[in-house]
CSV table of C-alpha atoms in Angstrom, one decimal:
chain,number,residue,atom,x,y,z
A,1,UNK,CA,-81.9,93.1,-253.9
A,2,UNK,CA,-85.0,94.0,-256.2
A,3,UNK,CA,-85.5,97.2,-257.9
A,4,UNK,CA,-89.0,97.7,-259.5
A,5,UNK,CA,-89.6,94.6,-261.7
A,6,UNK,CA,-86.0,92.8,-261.9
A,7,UNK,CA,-83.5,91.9,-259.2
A,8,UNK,CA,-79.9,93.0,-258.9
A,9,UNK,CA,-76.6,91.4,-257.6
A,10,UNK,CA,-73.5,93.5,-256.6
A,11,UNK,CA,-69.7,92.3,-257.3
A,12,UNK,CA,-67.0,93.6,-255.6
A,13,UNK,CA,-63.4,93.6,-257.1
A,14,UNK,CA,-60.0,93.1,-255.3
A,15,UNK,CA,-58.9,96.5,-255.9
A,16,UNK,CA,-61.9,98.2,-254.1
A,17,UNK,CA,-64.4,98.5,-257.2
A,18,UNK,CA,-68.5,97.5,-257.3
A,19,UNK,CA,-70.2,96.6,-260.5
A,20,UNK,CA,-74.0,95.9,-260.2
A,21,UNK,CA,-75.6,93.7,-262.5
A,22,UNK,CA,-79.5,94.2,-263.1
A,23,UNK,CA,-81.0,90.9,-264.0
A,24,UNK,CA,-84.5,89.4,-264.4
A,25,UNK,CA,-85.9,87.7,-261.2
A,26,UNK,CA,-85.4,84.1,-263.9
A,27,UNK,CA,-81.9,85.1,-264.3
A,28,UNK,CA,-81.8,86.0,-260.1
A,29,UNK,CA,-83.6,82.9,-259.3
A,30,UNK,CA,-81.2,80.7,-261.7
A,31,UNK,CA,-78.3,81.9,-259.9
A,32,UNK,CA,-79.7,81.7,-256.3
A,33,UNK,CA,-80.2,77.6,-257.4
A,34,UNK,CA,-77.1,77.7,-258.9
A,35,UNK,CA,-75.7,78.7,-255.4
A,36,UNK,CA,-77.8,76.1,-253.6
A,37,UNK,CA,-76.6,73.3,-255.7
A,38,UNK,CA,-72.7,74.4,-255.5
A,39,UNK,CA,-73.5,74.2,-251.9
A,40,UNK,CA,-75.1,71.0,-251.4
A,41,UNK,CA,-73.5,69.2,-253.5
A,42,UNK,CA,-70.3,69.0,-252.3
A,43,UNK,CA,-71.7,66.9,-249.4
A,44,UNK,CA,-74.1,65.0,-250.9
A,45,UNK,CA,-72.4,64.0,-254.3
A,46,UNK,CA,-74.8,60.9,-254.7
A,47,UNK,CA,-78.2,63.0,-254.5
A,48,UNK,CA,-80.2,63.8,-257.1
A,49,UNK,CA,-82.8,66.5,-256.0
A,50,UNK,CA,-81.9,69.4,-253.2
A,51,UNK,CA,-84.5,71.6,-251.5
A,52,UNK,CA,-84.7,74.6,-252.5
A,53,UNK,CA,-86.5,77.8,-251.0
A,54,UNK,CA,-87.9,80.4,-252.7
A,55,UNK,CA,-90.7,82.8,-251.3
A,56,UNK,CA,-91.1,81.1,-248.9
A,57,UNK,CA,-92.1,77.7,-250.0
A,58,UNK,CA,-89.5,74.8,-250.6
A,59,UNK,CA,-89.3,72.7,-253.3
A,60,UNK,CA,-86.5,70.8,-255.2
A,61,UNK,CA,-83.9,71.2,-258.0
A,62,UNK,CA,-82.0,68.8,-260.0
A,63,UNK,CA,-77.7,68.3,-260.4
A,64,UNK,CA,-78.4,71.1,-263.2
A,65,UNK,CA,-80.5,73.8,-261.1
A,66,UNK,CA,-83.4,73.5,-262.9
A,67,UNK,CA,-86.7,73.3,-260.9
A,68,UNK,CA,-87.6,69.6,-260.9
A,69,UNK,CA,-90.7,70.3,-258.3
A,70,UNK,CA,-92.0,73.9,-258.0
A,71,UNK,CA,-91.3,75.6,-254.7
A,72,UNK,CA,-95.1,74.7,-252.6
A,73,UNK,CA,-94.5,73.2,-249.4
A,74,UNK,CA,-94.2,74.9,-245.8
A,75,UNK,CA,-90.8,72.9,-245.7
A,76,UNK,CA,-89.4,69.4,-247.5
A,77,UNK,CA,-86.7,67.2,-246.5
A,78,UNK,CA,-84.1,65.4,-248.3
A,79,UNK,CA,-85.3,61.9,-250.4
A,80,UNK,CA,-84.9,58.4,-248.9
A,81,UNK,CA,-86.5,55.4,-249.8
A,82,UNK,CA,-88.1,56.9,-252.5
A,83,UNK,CA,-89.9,59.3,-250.1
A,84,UNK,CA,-90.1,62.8,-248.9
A,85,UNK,CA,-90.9,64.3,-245.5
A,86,UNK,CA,-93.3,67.5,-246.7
A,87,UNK,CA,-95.0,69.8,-244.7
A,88,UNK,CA,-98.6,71.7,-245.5
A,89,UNK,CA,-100.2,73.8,-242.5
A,90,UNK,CA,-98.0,72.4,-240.2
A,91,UNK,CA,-98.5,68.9,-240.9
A,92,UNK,CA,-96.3,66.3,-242.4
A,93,UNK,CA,-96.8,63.9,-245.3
A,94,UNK,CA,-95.0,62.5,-247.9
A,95,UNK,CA,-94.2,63.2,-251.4
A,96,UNK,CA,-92.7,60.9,-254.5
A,97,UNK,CA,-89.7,62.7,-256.6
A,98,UNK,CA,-92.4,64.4,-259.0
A,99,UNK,CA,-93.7,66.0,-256.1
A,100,UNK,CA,-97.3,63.8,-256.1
A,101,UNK,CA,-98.7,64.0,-252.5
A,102,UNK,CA,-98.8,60.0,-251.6
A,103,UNK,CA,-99.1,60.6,-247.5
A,104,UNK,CA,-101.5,62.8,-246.8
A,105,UNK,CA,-100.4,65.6,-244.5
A,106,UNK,CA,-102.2,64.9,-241.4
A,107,UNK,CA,-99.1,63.9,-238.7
A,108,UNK,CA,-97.1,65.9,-236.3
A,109,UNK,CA,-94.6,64.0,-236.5
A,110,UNK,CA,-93.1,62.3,-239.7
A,111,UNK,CA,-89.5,60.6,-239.5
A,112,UNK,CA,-87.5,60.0,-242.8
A,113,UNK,CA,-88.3,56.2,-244.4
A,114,UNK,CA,-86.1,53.7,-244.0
A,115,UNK,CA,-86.6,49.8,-245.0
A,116,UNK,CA,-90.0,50.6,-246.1
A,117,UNK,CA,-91.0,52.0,-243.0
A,118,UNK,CA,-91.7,55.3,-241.2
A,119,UNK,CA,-92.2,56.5,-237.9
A,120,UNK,CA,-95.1,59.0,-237.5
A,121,UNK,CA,-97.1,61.0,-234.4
A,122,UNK,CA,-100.6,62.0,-234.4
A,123,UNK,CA,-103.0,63.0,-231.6
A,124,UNK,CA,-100.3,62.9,-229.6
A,125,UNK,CA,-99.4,58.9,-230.4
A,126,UNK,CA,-96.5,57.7,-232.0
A,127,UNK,CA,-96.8,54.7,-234.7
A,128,UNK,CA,-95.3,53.6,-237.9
A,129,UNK,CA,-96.7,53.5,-241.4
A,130,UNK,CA,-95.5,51.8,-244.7
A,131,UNK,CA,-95.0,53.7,-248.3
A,132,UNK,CA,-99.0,53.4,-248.7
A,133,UNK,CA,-99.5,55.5,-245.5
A,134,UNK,CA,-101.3,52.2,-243.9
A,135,UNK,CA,-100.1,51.6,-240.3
A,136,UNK,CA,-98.0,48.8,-239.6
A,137,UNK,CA,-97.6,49.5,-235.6
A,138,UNK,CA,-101.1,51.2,-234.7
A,139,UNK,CA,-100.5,54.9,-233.0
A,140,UNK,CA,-101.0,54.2,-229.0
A,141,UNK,CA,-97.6,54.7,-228.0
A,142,UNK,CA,-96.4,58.2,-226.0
A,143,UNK,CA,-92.6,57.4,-227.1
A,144,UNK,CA,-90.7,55.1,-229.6
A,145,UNK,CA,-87.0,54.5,-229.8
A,146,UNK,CA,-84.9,53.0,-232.4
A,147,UNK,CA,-81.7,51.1,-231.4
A,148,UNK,CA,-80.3,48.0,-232.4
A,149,UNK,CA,-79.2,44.6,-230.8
A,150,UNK,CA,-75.5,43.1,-230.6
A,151,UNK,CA,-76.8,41.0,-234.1
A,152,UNK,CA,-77.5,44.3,-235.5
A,153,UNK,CA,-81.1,43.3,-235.2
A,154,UNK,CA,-83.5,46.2,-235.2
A,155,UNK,CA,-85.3,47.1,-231.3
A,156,UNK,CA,-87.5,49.4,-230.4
A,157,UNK,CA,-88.1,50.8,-227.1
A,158,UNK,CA,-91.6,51.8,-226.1
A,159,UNK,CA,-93.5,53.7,-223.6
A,160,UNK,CA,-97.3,53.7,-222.6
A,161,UNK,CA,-99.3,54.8,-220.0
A,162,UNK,CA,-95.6,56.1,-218.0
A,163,UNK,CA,-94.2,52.3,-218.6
A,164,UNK,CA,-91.5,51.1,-221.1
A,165,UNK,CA,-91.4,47.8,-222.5
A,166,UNK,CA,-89.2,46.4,-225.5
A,167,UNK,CA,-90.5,44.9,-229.3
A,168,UNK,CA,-88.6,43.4,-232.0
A,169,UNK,CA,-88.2,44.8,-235.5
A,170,UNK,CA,-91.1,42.6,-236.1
A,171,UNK,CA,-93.1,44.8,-233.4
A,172,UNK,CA,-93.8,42.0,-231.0
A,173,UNK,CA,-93.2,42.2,-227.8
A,174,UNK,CA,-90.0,40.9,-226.3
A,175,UNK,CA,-90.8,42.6,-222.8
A,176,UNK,CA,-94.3,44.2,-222.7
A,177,UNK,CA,-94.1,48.1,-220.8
A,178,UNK,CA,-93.2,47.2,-217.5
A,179,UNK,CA,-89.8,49.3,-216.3
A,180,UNK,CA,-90.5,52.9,-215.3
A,181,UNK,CA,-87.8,53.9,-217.4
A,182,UNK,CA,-85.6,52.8,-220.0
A,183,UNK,CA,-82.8,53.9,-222.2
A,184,UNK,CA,-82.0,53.2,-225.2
A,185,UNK,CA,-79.5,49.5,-226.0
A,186,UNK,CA,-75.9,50.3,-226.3
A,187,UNK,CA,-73.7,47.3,-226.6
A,188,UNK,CA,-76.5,45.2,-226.0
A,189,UNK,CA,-77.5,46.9,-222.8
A,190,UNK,CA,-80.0,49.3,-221.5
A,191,UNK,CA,-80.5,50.8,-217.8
A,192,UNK,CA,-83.8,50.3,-216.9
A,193,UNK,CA,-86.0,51.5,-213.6
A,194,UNK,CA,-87.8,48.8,-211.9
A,195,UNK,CA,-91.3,48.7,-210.8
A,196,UNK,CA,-90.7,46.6,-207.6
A,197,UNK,CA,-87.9,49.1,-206.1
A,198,UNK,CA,-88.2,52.2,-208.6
A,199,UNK,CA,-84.2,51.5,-208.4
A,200,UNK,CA,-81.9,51.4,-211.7
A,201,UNK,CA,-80.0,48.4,-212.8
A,202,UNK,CA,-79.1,47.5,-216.2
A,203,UNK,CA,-80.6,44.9,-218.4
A,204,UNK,CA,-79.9,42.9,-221.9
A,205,UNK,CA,-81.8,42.8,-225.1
A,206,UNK,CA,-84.3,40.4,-223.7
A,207,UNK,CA,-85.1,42.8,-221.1
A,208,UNK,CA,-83.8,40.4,-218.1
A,209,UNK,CA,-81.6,42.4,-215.4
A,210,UNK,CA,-77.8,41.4,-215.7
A,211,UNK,CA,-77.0,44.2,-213.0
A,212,UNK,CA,-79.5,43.8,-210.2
A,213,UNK,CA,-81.8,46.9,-209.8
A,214,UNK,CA,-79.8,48.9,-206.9
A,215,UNK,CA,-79.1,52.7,-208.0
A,216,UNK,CA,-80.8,55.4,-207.5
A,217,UNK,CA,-79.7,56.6,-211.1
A,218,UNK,CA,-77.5,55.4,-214.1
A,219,UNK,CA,-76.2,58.7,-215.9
A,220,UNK,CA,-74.2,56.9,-218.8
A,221,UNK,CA,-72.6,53.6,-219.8
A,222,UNK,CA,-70.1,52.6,-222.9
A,223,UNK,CA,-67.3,50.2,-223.9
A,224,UNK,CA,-64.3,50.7,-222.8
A,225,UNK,CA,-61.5,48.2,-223.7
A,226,UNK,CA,-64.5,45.9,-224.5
A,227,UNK,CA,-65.9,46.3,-220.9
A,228,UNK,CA,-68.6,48.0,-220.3
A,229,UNK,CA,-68.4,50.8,-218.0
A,230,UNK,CA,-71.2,52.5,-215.9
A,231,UNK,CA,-71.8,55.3,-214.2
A,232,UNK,CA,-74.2,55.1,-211.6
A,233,UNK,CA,-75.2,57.2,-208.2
A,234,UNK,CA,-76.0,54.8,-205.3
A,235,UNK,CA,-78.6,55.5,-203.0
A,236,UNK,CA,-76.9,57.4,-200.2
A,237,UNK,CA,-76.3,60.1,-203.2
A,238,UNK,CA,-72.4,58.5,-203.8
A,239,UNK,CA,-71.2,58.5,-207.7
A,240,UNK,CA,-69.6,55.6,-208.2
A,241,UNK,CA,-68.5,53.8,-211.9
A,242,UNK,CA,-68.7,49.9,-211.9
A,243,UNK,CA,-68.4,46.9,-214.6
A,244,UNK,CA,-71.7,45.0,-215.3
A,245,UNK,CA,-71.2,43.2,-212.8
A,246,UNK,CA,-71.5,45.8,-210.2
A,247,UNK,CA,-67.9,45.5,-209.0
A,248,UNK,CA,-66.2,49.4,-208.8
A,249,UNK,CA,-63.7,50.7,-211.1
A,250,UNK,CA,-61.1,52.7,-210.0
């Protein structure tokens, strides 16, 4: 609470008693980081900077609660790669760990950096930058998804123009935007909508159907027992689950 020019905390005592301690809004404010920090770092015990709000604005404070950047961003995520998400007048950039603006704000979108790499959305686009801000996959795409292959090689699935396609973690095509829809690879699968039927099927990493295109919808597929199971609605409207191979499990 403040009180003219100072700020005040109240403690309350097992036995039913208050004692309120008038401070100055640098003492206030040291124990409000001081709380932060208690907070945050029992989860994230290798961090070195926390966000921190005060006013208003976010900034960041050290493992001692001392302001290591000064509270002036609309909102701030946590560090990786080196980077920070920031956001100024509703736009998202990037900031260094001395607060230095080295993306300008100017996206709508700004993912975290991982590997050197970003994804970002502007004009209603989604692309991805490098640490310079300097786009590495240009913005022309209405959706990008993340997943991985069976290798653990990076994939990304893409839409454009209401078609979905599949690139490499080098951003080269594999399949260019053909299916009507596509889901994201689990266990080296996706289900995926074909243009010549509008049916569902499923298909591997190289985007060729292993489960012919035949359902009206797949709602969810996983391992179990290392078998893939999927749940899939047949065209007369009949909820069925089957292996890849389209054969139905009990």
């Amino acid at each position: 609470m403040n009180f003219g020019n100072g700020s005040c905390i109240f403690i309350a005592y097992a036995n039913g008693g208050i004692e309120m301690l008038d401070l100055s809004d640098e003492q206030f404010d040291y124990l409000t980081r001081k709380a932060v920090l208690d907070s945050a770092i029992k989860y994230h015990k290798e961090r070195e900077l926390f966000t921190y709000k005060q006013h208003g604005k976010v900034g960041y404070i050290n493992r001692e609660a001392q302001l290591a950047i000064p509270p002036k961003f609309d909102d701030a995520r946590d560090f990786y790669d080196g980077l920070a998400v920031a956001e100024i007048n509703g736009k998202y950039g990037y900031i260094d760990r001395d607060g230095n603006i080295v993306v300008e704000p100017k996206f709508d979108y700004a993912s975290n950096f991982g590997g050197g790499l970003a994804q970002v959305k502007i004009n209603g686009k989604n692309g991805f930058i490098d640490k310079n801000g300097n786009f590495v996959l240009e913005p022309e795409f209405d959706t990008i998804y993340s997943c991985k292959n069976t290798d653990d090689e990076q994939l990304y699935v893409v839409s454009l123009d209401d078609k979905w396609g599949i690139m490499n973690g080098d951003f080269e095509y594999i399949v260019r935007p053909t299916f009507l829809d596509l889901s994201g690879f689990k266990e080296g699968y996706a289900s995926a909508q074909s243009a010549d039927n509008e049916l569902f099927g499923m298909v591997n990493c190289k985007g060729e159907f292993v489960l012919k295109p035949q359902y009206r919808k797949i709602t969810n597929f996983y391992k179990q027992n290392g078998n893939l199971v999927i749940f899939a609605v047949t065209v007369d409207n009949e909820k069925i689950k089957i292996d890849i191979n389209g054969n139905i499990i009990p």
